[in-house]
Short mmCIF file of C-alpha atoms in Angstrom, two decimals:
data_model
loop_
_atom_site.label_atom_id
_atom_site.label_comp_id
_atom_site.label_asym_id
_atom_site.label_seq_id
_atom_site.Cartn_x
_atom_site.Cartn_y
_atom_site.Cartn_z
CA MET S 1 131.88 120.35 133.35
CA ALA S 2 135.38 120.17 134.83
CA LYS S 3 137.82 122.62 133.31
CA ARG S 4 141.15 121.46 131.92
CA VAL S 5 144.05 123.30 133.55
CA LEU S 6 146.83 124.18 131.13
CA THR S 7 150.39 124.71 132.33
CA ILE S 8 153.69 125.10 130.56
CA PHE S 9 154.59 121.57 131.65
CA SER S 10 151.40 120.14 130.16
CA PHE S 11 152.43 121.86 126.93
CA LEU S 12 155.79 120.11 127.10
CA VAL S 13 154.24 116.76 127.93
CA ILE S 14 152.01 117.10 124.89
CA LEU S 15 155.03 117.76 122.73
CA GLY S 16 157.26 115.10 124.20
CA LEU S 17 161.06 114.85 124.06
CA ALA S 18 163.07 114.22 120.92
CA ALA S 19 166.74 113.84 121.71
CA GLN S 20 167.84 114.59 118.15
CA SER S 21 165.74 117.73 117.73
CA ILE S 22 167.25 121.18 118.18
CA ALA S 23 163.98 122.16 119.79
CA GLN S 24 163.98 119.28 122.31
CA PHE S 25 160.53 118.35 120.95
CA HIS S 26 159.08 116.32 118.08
CA PRO S 27 158.99 118.80 115.15
CA GLU S 28 155.60 117.56 113.94
CA GLU S 29 154.10 118.40 117.32
CA LEU S 30 155.45 121.93 117.64
CA LYS S 31 152.30 123.07 115.84
CA GLU S 32 150.65 122.83 119.27
CA ARG S 33 152.17 126.24 119.95
CA ALA S 34 149.60 127.82 117.64
CA LYS S 35 146.81 126.64 119.95
CA TRP S 36 148.54 128.24 122.89
CA GLU S 37 148.95 131.49 121.00
CA VAL S 38 145.19 131.59 120.40
CA PHE S 39 144.50 130.78 124.05
CA LEU S 40 146.77 133.59 125.22
CA LYS S 41 145.23 136.08 122.79
CA LYS S 42 141.57 135.16 123.20
CA GLY S 43 141.19 133.67 126.68
CA LYS S 44 138.95 135.57 129.10
CA VAL S 45 140.79 137.13 132.03
CA VAL S 46 139.20 135.88 135.26
CA LYS S 47 141.84 136.80 137.83
CA LYS S 48 145.11 138.69 138.17
CA GLN S 49 148.13 138.50 140.45
CA LYS S 50 151.05 140.92 140.77
CA LEU S 51 154.47 139.38 140.32
CA GLY S 52 157.25 141.12 142.23
CA GLU S 53 157.91 144.80 142.67
CA GLY S 54 160.14 145.41 139.66
CA VAL S 55 160.06 148.48 137.46
CA THR S 56 158.21 146.66 134.69
CA LYS S 57 155.55 145.38 137.15
CA PRO S 58 154.65 142.08 135.44
CA ILE S 59 151.18 140.70 136.13
CA ARG S 60 150.03 137.10 136.04
CA LEU S 61 146.67 136.88 134.29
CA PHE S 62 144.51 133.79 134.68
CA LEU S 63 142.42 132.83 131.65
CA GLU S 64 139.47 130.66 130.70
CA LYS S 65 138.50 129.57 127.20
CA ASP S 66 136.43 126.68 125.88
CA GLY S 67 136.56 124.75 129.15
CA MET S 68 140.28 125.29 129.62
CA GLU S 69 142.16 127.30 132.24
CA GLY S 70 145.68 128.67 132.14
CA SER S 71 147.75 131.72 132.87
CA GLY S 72 150.42 133.96 131.46
CA VAL S 73 152.72 136.81 132.39
CA TRP S 74 151.69 140.18 130.96
CA LYS S 75 154.05 143.14 130.97
CA SER S 76 154.27 146.43 129.17
CA PRO S 77 157.61 148.11 129.83
CA SER S 78 158.88 150.85 127.56
CA SER S 79 162.44 151.90 126.82
CA THR S 80 161.95 154.89 129.12
CA ASP S 81 161.11 152.95 132.29
CA ALA S 82 163.66 154.03 134.94
CA GLY S 83 166.04 154.94 132.15
CA LEU S 84 166.49 151.27 131.24
CA PHE S 85 166.29 149.64 127.83
CA ASP S 86 163.20 147.50 128.32
CA LYS S 87 160.63 146.75 125.59
CA TRP S 88 157.71 144.37 125.63
CA GLN S 89 158.05 144.02 121.85
CA CYS S 90 161.35 142.21 122.40
CA GLU S 91 159.53 139.44 124.26
CA VAL S 92 157.33 138.70 121.25
CA ALA S 93 160.23 139.05 118.82
CA ALA S 94 162.37 136.60 120.82
CA TYR S 95 159.61 134.00 120.62
CA GLN S 96 159.13 134.52 116.89
CA LEU S 97 162.87 134.29 116.23
CA ASP S 98 163.04 131.18 118.42
CA LYS S 99 160.44 129.63 116.11
CA LEU S 100 162.27 130.75 112.98
CA LEU S 101 165.46 129.09 114.23
CA ASP S 102 163.58 125.95 115.33
CA LEU S 103 164.79 126.18 118.94
CA GLY S 104 161.65 125.66 121.00
CA MET S 105 163.22 127.20 124.11
CA VAL S 106 161.03 130.30 124.52
CA PRO S 107 157.47 129.73 125.81
CA PRO S 108 154.58 130.91 123.60
CA THR S 109 154.42 134.72 123.69
CA VAL S 110 151.92 137.05 122.03
CA GLU S 111 150.82 140.67 121.96
CA ARG S 112 147.80 141.41 124.12
CA ARG S 113 145.98 144.49 125.38
CA TYR S 114 145.08 144.68 129.06
CA LYS S 115 143.42 147.60 130.82
CA GLY S 116 143.80 149.73 127.70
CA ARG S 117 147.52 149.12 127.34
CA THR S 118 149.38 146.87 124.91
CA GLY S 119 152.04 144.49 126.15
CA SER S 120 153.56 141.04 125.80
CA PHE S 121 151.79 138.00 127.21
CA GLN S 122 153.84 134.85 127.78
CA GLN S 123 152.67 131.44 128.92
CA PHE S 124 153.36 131.30 132.67
CA CYS S 125 156.45 129.23 133.36
CA ASP S 126 155.34 127.30 136.44
CA LEU S 127 158.67 125.53 136.80
CA PRO S 128 160.28 125.93 140.23
CA MET S 129 163.69 124.62 139.20
CA SER S 130 165.97 127.34 137.83
CA GLU S 131 169.71 127.22 137.25
CA GLN S 132 170.01 129.61 140.18
CA ILE S 133 168.23 127.23 142.55
CA ARG S 134 170.11 124.23 141.17
CA ARG S 135 173.45 125.83 141.94
CA ARG S 136 172.41 127.24 145.29
CA GLU S 137 171.18 123.87 146.49
CA ASN S 138 174.05 121.93 144.87
CA ILE S 139 171.71 119.79 142.79
CA PRO S 140 173.70 117.89 140.15
CA TYR S 141 172.46 117.29 136.64
CA PRO S 142 171.23 113.70 136.28
CA PRO S 143 174.09 111.69 134.71
CA ASP S 144 171.90 110.56 131.82
CA LYS S 145 170.80 114.16 131.11
CA LYS S 146 174.05 116.03 131.68
CA GLU S 147 175.33 116.04 128.09
CA GLN S 148 171.99 117.13 126.65
CA ILE S 149 171.59 119.90 129.24
CA GLU S 150 175.07 121.23 128.54
CA LYS S 151 174.29 121.28 124.82
CA MET S 152 171.11 123.23 125.47
CA ILE S 153 172.99 125.75 127.62
CA TYR S 154 175.54 126.25 124.83
CA LEU S 155 172.66 126.71 122.40
CA SER S 156 170.99 129.25 124.68
CA ARG S 157 174.23 131.25 124.80
CA ALA S 158 174.46 131.26 121.02
CA PHE S 159 170.85 132.47 120.82
CA ASP S 160 171.47 135.18 123.43
CA SER S 161 174.55 136.25 121.48
CA LEU S 162 172.54 136.53 118.27
CA ILE S 163 169.81 138.64 119.88
CA ALA S 164 172.13 140.58 122.23
CA ASN S 165 170.19 139.62 125.33
CA THR S 166 171.82 141.58 128.14
CA ASP S 167 169.57 140.27 130.89
CA ARG S 168 170.13 136.50 130.94
CA SER S 169 170.42 135.39 134.55
CA LEU S 170 170.51 132.03 136.29
CA GLN S 171 166.97 132.74 137.49
CA ASN S 172 165.46 132.92 134.00
CA ILE S 173 166.96 129.62 132.86
CA ARG S 174 164.27 127.12 133.89
CA PHE S 175 164.10 123.33 133.84
CA THR S 176 161.15 121.00 133.47
CA PRO S 177 160.92 118.03 135.87
CA ASP S 178 162.57 115.90 133.16
CA TRP S 179 165.34 118.49 132.68
CA ARG S 180 164.39 120.23 129.48
CA LEU S 181 165.45 123.85 129.32
CA LEU S 182 163.28 126.94 128.84
CA LEU S 183 164.28 130.58 128.55
CA ILE S 184 162.20 133.50 129.83
CA ASP S 185 162.64 137.29 130.05
CA HIS S 186 163.84 138.88 126.80
CA SER S 187 162.63 142.46 127.20
CA ARG S 188 166.23 143.70 127.25
CA ALA S 189 167.36 141.92 124.10
CA PHE S 190 167.98 143.17 120.55
CA ARG S 191 170.40 145.93 121.42
CA THR S 192 171.58 148.13 118.55
CA SER S 193 174.53 150.13 119.84
CA LYS S 194 177.97 149.66 118.31
CA SER S 195 179.09 147.79 121.40
CA TYR S 196 176.48 145.09 120.78
CA SER S 197 176.96 144.96 117.02
CA GLU S 198 180.72 144.43 117.19
CA GLN S 199 180.92 142.03 120.14
CA LEU S 200 178.80 139.03 121.11
CA MET S 201 177.49 138.39 124.60
CA TYR S 202 179.24 135.00 124.82
CA GLY S 203 182.09 133.19 123.14
CA LYS S 204 185.87 133.53 122.91
CA TYR S 205 185.64 137.30 122.41
CA GLY S 206 182.33 137.83 124.18
CA LYS S 207 181.31 140.24 126.89
CA ARG S 208 180.78 137.32 129.26
CA LYS S 209 183.83 135.27 128.34
CA PRO S 210 184.97 132.63 129.10
CA LEU S 211 181.33 131.43 128.92
CA GLY S 212 180.99 130.08 125.41
CA PHE S 213 178.98 127.93 123.03
CA ASP S 214 181.37 125.00 122.76
CA ARG S 215 179.11 122.61 120.82
CA LEU S 216 176.16 123.46 118.59
CA PRO S 217 173.75 121.63 116.27
CA ARG S 218 174.59 121.76 112.58
CA LYS S 219 170.93 122.52 111.90
CA PHE S 220 171.10 125.60 114.10
CA ILE S 221 174.14 126.90 112.21
CA GLU S 222 172.34 126.26 108.91
CA ASN S 223 169.32 128.18 110.18
CA VAL S 224 171.47 131.09 111.35
CA ARG S 225 173.32 131.16 108.03
CA ALA S 226 169.98 131.38 106.20
CA LEU S 227 168.87 134.48 108.12
CA ASN S 228 168.42 137.63 106.08
CA TYR S 229 166.53 140.88 106.50
CA GLY S 230 163.45 139.56 104.74
CA SER S 231 163.18 136.32 106.69
CA ILE S 232 163.62 138.08 110.02
CA ARG S 233 161.10 140.80 109.14
CA ALA S 234 158.58 138.17 108.06
CA ALA S 235 159.02 136.36 111.38
CA VAL S 236 159.03 139.28 113.82
CA GLY S 237 156.64 141.59 111.98
CA PRO S 238 156.41 145.05 113.55
CA TYR S 239 158.08 144.05 116.81
CA LEU S 240 161.63 144.97 115.77
CA THR S 241 162.91 148.10 114.06
CA SER S 242 165.10 147.99 110.97
CA TYR S 243 168.03 148.96 113.19
CA GLU S 244 167.38 145.98 115.45
CA ILE S 245 167.16 143.59 112.51
CA ASN S 246 170.38 144.91 110.98
CA ALA S 247 172.09 144.49 114.35
CA ILE S 248 171.02 140.83 114.37
CA LEU S 249 172.59 140.40 110.94
CA ALA S 250 175.82 142.01 112.13
CA ARG S 251 175.96 139.59 115.06
CA LYS S 252 175.14 136.71 112.71
CA VAL S 253 178.43 137.38 110.93
CA LEU S 254 180.33 137.49 114.22
CA LEU S 255 178.74 134.25 115.41
CA LEU S 256 179.41 132.36 112.18
CA ASN S 257 182.99 133.65 112.04
CA GLU S 258 183.65 132.41 115.55
CA ILE S 259 182.14 129.01 114.77
CA GLU S 260 184.40 128.71 111.72
CA GLU S 261 187.41 129.62 113.87
CA MET S 262 186.44 126.96 116.41
CA ILE S 263 186.11 124.36 113.67
CA LYS S 264 189.58 125.17 112.32
CA GLU S 265 191.09 124.90 115.79
CA LEU S 266 189.20 121.87 117.12
CA GLY S 267 187.79 120.03 114.13
CA GLU S 268 184.19 120.06 112.95
CA GLU S 269 183.29 116.84 114.77
CA ASN S 270 184.25 118.46 118.08
CA VAL S 271 182.16 121.59 117.50
CA LEU S 272 179.06 120.58 115.54
CA TYR S 273 176.72 117.65 116.02
#
């Protein structure tokens, strides 16, 4: 029997595009993610491939389960690797928070043991087009996709600001062939120091200003406003400490305050959609 090969793009094709959805996908079809989570957790490892020579030494694991084939990126960094803040738990937490906020930008990510060690395991993002490559090769956004892509980039910056992701690069912003946006690499997110609790990564007062989040979905703001310790803990489980959750809540206040300031200056219709 021929095996069905699963890729991140086949996942996106299954979900389809919904222009009015925060998550870029039809909400009723996002339940497909649960199937991918099971596949990543339970699939039999049949092959491995080293990815790069970085400190965290990620490994691509190829899986088989119930006649299906697919792969994911497994890594198990700790906060002590080369003196860098780097935790596999943050990868899983970023995915769970992405789901809580109804974003659909982070590929399915689970906890999985491999060779006696626990780490994060994320659906392999087999998408060659990154923002880095797009800029390097001077590839313009398609005219009919430009506005939507810009909105998704603003949304990704707001998300990175909320989770204090210090490692967002042009390389880990990926595009599907039909120009939907995915975000990978969150092992250096959820910082707790005062510097990251009193200043956002992006925005008018951000560490990476003038890069901002000029326009955002109303639904996203509603979801952020609804965040509290209990809802975050229920979503992320053991993957974040109480300090990390409280830091999210501190940044939530900063983010909402800046959005309110933008609305006063520019008008709600020019900020939210």
